[in-house]
Structures are given as C-alpha cells and as structure tokens.
Tab-separated table of C-alpha atoms in Angstrom:
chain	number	residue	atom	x	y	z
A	198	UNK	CA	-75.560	136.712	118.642
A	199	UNK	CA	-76.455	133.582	116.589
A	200	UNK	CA	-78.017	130.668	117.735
A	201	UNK	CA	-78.163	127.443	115.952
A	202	UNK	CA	-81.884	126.480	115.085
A	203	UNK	CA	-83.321	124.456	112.309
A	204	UNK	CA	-83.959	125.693	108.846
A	205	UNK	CA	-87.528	125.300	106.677
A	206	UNK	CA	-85.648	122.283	105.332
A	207	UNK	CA	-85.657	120.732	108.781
A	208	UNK	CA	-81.240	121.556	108.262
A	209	UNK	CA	-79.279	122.519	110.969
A	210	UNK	CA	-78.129	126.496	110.039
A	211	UNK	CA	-78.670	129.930	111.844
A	212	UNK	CA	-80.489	132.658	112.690
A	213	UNK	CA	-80.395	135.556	110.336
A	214	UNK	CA	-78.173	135.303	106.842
A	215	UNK	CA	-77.677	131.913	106.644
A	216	UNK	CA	-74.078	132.254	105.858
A	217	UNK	CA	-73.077	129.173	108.384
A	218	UNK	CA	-75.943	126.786	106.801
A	219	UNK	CA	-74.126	128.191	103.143
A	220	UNK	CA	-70.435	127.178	104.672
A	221	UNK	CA	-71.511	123.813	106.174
A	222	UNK	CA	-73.901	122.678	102.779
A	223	UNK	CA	-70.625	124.250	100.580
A	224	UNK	CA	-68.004	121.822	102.844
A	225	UNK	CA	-70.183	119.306	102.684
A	226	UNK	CA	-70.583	119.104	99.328
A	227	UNK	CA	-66.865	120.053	98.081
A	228	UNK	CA	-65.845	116.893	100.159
A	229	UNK	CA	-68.428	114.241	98.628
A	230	UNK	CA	-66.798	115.594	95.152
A	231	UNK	CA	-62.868	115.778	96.343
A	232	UNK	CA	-63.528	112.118	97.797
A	233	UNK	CA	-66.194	110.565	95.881
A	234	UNK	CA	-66.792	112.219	92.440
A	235	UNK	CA	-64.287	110.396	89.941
A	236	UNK	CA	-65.300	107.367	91.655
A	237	UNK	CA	-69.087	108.262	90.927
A	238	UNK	CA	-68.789	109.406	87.060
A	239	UNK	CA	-66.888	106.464	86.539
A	240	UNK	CA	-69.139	104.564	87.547
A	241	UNK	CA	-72.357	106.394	86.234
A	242	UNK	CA	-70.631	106.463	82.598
A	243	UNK	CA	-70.131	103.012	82.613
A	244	UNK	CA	-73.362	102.351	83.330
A	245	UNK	CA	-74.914	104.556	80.952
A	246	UNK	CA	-72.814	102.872	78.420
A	247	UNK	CA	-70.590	105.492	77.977
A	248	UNK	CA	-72.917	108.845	78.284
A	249	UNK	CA	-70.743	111.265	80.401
A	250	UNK	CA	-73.266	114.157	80.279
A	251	UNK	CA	-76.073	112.254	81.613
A	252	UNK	CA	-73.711	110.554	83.768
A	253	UNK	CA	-72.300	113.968	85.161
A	254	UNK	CA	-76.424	114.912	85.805
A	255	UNK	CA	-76.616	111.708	87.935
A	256	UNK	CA	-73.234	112.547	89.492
A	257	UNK	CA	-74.880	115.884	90.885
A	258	UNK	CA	-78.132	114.616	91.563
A	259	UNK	CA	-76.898	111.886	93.835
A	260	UNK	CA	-74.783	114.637	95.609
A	261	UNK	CA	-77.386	116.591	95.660
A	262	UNK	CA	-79.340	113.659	97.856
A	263	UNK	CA	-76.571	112.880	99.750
A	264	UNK	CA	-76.456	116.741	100.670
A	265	UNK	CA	-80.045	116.107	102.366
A	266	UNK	CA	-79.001	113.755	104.483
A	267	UNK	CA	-75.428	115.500	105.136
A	268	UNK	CA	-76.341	115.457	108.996
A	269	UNK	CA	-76.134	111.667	109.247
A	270	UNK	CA	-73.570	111.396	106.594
A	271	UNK	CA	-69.751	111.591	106.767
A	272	UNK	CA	-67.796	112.440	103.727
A	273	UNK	CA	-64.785	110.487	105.058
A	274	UNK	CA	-66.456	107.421	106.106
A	275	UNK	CA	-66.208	104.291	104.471
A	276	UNK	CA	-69.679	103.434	104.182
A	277	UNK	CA	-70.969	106.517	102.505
A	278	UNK	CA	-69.023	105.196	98.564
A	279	UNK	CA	-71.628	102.063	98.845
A	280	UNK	CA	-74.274	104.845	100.220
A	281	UNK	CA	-73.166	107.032	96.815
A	282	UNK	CA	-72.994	104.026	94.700
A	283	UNK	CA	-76.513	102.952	95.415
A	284	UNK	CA	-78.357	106.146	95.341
A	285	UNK	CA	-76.380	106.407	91.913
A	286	UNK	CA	-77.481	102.837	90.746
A	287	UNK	CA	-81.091	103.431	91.184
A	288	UNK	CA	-80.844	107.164	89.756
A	289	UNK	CA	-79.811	105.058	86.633
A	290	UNK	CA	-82.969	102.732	86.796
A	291	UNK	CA	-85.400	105.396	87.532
A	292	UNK	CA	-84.499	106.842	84.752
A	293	UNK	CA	-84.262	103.629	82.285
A	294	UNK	CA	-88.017	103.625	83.950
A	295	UNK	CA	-88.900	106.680	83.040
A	296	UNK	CA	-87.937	106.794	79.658
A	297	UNK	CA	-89.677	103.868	78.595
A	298	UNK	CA	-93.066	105.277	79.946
A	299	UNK	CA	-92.556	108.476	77.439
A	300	UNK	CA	-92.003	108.862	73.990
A	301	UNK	CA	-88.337	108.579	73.107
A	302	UNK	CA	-86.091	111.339	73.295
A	303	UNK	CA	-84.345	113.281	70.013
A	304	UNK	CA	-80.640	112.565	70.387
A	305	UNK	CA	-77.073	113.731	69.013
A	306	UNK	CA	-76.729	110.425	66.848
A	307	UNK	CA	-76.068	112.586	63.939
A	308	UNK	CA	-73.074	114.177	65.487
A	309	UNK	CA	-71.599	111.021	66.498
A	310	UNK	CA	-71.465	109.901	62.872
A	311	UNK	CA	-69.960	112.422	61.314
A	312	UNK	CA	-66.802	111.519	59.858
A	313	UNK	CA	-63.403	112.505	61.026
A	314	UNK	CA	-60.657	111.900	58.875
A	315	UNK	CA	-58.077	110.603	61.051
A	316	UNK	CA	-60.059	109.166	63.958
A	317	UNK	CA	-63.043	107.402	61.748
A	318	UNK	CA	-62.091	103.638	62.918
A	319	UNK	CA	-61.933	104.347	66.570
A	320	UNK	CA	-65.243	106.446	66.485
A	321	UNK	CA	-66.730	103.255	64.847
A	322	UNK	CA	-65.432	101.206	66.842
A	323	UNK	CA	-66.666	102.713	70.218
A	324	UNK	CA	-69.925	103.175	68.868
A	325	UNK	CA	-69.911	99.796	68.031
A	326	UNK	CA	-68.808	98.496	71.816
A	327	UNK	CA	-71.353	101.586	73.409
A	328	UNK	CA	-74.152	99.829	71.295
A	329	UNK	CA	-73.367	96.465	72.473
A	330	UNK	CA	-73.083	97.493	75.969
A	331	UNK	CA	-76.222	99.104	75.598
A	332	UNK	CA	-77.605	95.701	74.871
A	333	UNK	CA	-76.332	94.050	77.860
A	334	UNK	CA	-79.016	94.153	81.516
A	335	UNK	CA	-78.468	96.950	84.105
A	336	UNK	CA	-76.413	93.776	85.879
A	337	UNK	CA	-74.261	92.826	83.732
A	338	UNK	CA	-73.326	96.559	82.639
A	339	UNK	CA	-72.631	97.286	86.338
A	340	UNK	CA	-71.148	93.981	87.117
A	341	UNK	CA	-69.009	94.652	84.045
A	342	UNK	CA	-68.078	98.134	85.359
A	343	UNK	CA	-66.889	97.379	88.659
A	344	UNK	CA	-64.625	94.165	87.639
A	345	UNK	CA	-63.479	95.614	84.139
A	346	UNK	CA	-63.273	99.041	84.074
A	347	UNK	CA	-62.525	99.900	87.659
A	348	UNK	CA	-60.123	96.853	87.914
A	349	UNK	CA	-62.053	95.727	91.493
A	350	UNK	CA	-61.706	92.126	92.462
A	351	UNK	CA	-64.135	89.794	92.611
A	352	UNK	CA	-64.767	90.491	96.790
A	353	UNK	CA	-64.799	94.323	96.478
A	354	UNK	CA	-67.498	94.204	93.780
A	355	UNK	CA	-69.420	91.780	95.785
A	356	UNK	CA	-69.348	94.175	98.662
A	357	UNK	CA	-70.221	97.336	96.855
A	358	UNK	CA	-72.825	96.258	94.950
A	359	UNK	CA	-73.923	94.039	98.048
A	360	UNK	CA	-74.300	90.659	96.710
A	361	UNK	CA	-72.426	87.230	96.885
A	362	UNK	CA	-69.198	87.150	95.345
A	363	UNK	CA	-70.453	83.989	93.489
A	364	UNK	CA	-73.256	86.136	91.932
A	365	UNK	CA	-70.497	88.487	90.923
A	366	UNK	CA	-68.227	85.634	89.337
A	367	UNK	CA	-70.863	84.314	87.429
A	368	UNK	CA	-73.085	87.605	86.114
A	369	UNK	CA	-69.301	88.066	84.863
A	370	UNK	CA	-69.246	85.265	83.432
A	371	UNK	CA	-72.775	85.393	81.772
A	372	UNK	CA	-72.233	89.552	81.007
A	373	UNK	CA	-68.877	88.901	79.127
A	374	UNK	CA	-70.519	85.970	77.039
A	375	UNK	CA	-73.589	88.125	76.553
A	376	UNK	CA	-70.757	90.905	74.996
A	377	UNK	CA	-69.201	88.790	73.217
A	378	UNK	CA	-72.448	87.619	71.490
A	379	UNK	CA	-73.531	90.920	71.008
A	380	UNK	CA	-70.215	92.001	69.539
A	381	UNK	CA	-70.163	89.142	67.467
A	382	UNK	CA	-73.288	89.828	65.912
A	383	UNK	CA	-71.779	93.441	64.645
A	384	UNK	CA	-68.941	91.926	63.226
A	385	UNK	CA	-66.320	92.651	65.806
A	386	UNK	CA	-65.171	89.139	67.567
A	387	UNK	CA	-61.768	87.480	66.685
C-alpha cells in the first residue's frame, strides 16, 4: 500500500518507485507544452531576434520552472500564459546579463553566410532584419513581438506584458521608428 508523502524536492509523490511522482511531473509537463509551447517559442524567437535553438533552451527551461511549482500551477488556467511569458522574458534578460559579464561566445556566423544559389537574397535579407532587430531594446523587440508577429491588439499586449496599453501604443510607435532607422542605415528602407 502507497501512501502519498513528500519527496526530497519538497513534491508531492509516493512511497517506494516513484512511478506516480513520474506520471504526475510527465502530465504536467506534456500539458504546459500541448497548451503553451508554440505560444512560448514564438515568443522566445522573437525575442532572441530570431535564434530558435536558444529560444527552444529557454522554452524548456521555463517549463522546467514552471514544473517546480506544478502544485500551485494549472496548465489550463488562464493566468499561467502571463506566468510562462514572464518567467520566459526574464530567462531572456538573465541571459543578455550574463553574456555581457563573459567573454563573447564563438558563433555559427560562418554558416549563415554561405551562399546558396537560389535562396541568396532572402538569406541576406533576414540577416539583415535579425541584425536590425538585434539593435532594437529588450522592449521594443518584445513590444514588437506581441503586436507584429503574434498579431495581438494593442489591450492583449498590454495585459500580457502587464503594462498600460498607452505604453504599448507608443514603445510601438518608438520600436517601429527605431527599425526603420536601423534598417535604413543597412540600406533596406523604401
């Protein structure tokens, strides 16, 4: 006979093989991914300026938290996205932190300029807009993300990001001048 007790972890689970603390941490997780996850790389990617593996990294890390507090958390519940989104946002500037107290890091530049015959333009091209975005503050990147790229209005950004919606409107504002300054100064502005 099992009885529930808590694990070293402090965890809910059981006595003996640990099989129920396995299932419950296994359907916990599987429904932060099935209801959460595109939502969360989306996001991540865009605010990495396009990075996906790093962005998938942060994508499991910030599961990985919410998985430690999975006994206040509900998968299902509304409030657990902004939760997500804000464990995911400060991931992000932890790391921007971190890297700039080290030594930069060796990176796959190389690879991404190699040419390709029949996709050369669009390669440029997306380097050139990562670049720029790259440029642009941890705001106006995420600001940027949320309006653009996920197509959110002006009052759901506000919400998720928890600010005004008139601090939304106008880092918009400011973010899209700031790209089109940036883009401008590489060559690509009508």
């Amino acid at each position: 006979m099992t009885h529930d007790t808590l694990n070293r972890d402090g965890r809910p689970g059981c006595h003996g093989s640990g099989r129920c603390d396995n299932t419950r941490a296994e359907q916990f997780i599987r429904a932060v991914y099935d209801q959460h996850g595109a939502f969360l790389l989306r996001v991540a990617t865009g605010l990495l300026a396009g990075d996906s593996h790093h962005a998938q990294d942060l994508v499991q890390e910030t599961v990985l938290r919410a998985w430690r507090h999975a006994d206040s958390l509900d998968p299902q519940a509304m409030g657990i996205r902004s939760w997500l989104g804000h464990v995911l946002r400060n991931l992000v500037i932890d790391g921007r932190r971190a890297r700039r107290r080290r030594p930069p890091e060796t990176t796959d530049e190389v690879l991404v300029e190699l040419p390709v015959s029949d996709h050369t333009e669009t390669l440029h091209t997306a380097k050139v807009v990562r670049e720029a975005l790259a440029g642009l503050s941890l705001q106006h990147r995420e600001v940027l993300v949320h309006v653009l790229y996920l197509d959110q209005s002006v009052a759901r950004t506000a919400k998720t990001l928890g600010i005004p919606p008139g601090t939304v409107k106008s880092r918009t504002h400011l973010a899209l001048k700031a790209l089109r300054t940036a883009l401008a100064e590489r060559g690509y502005v009508p």
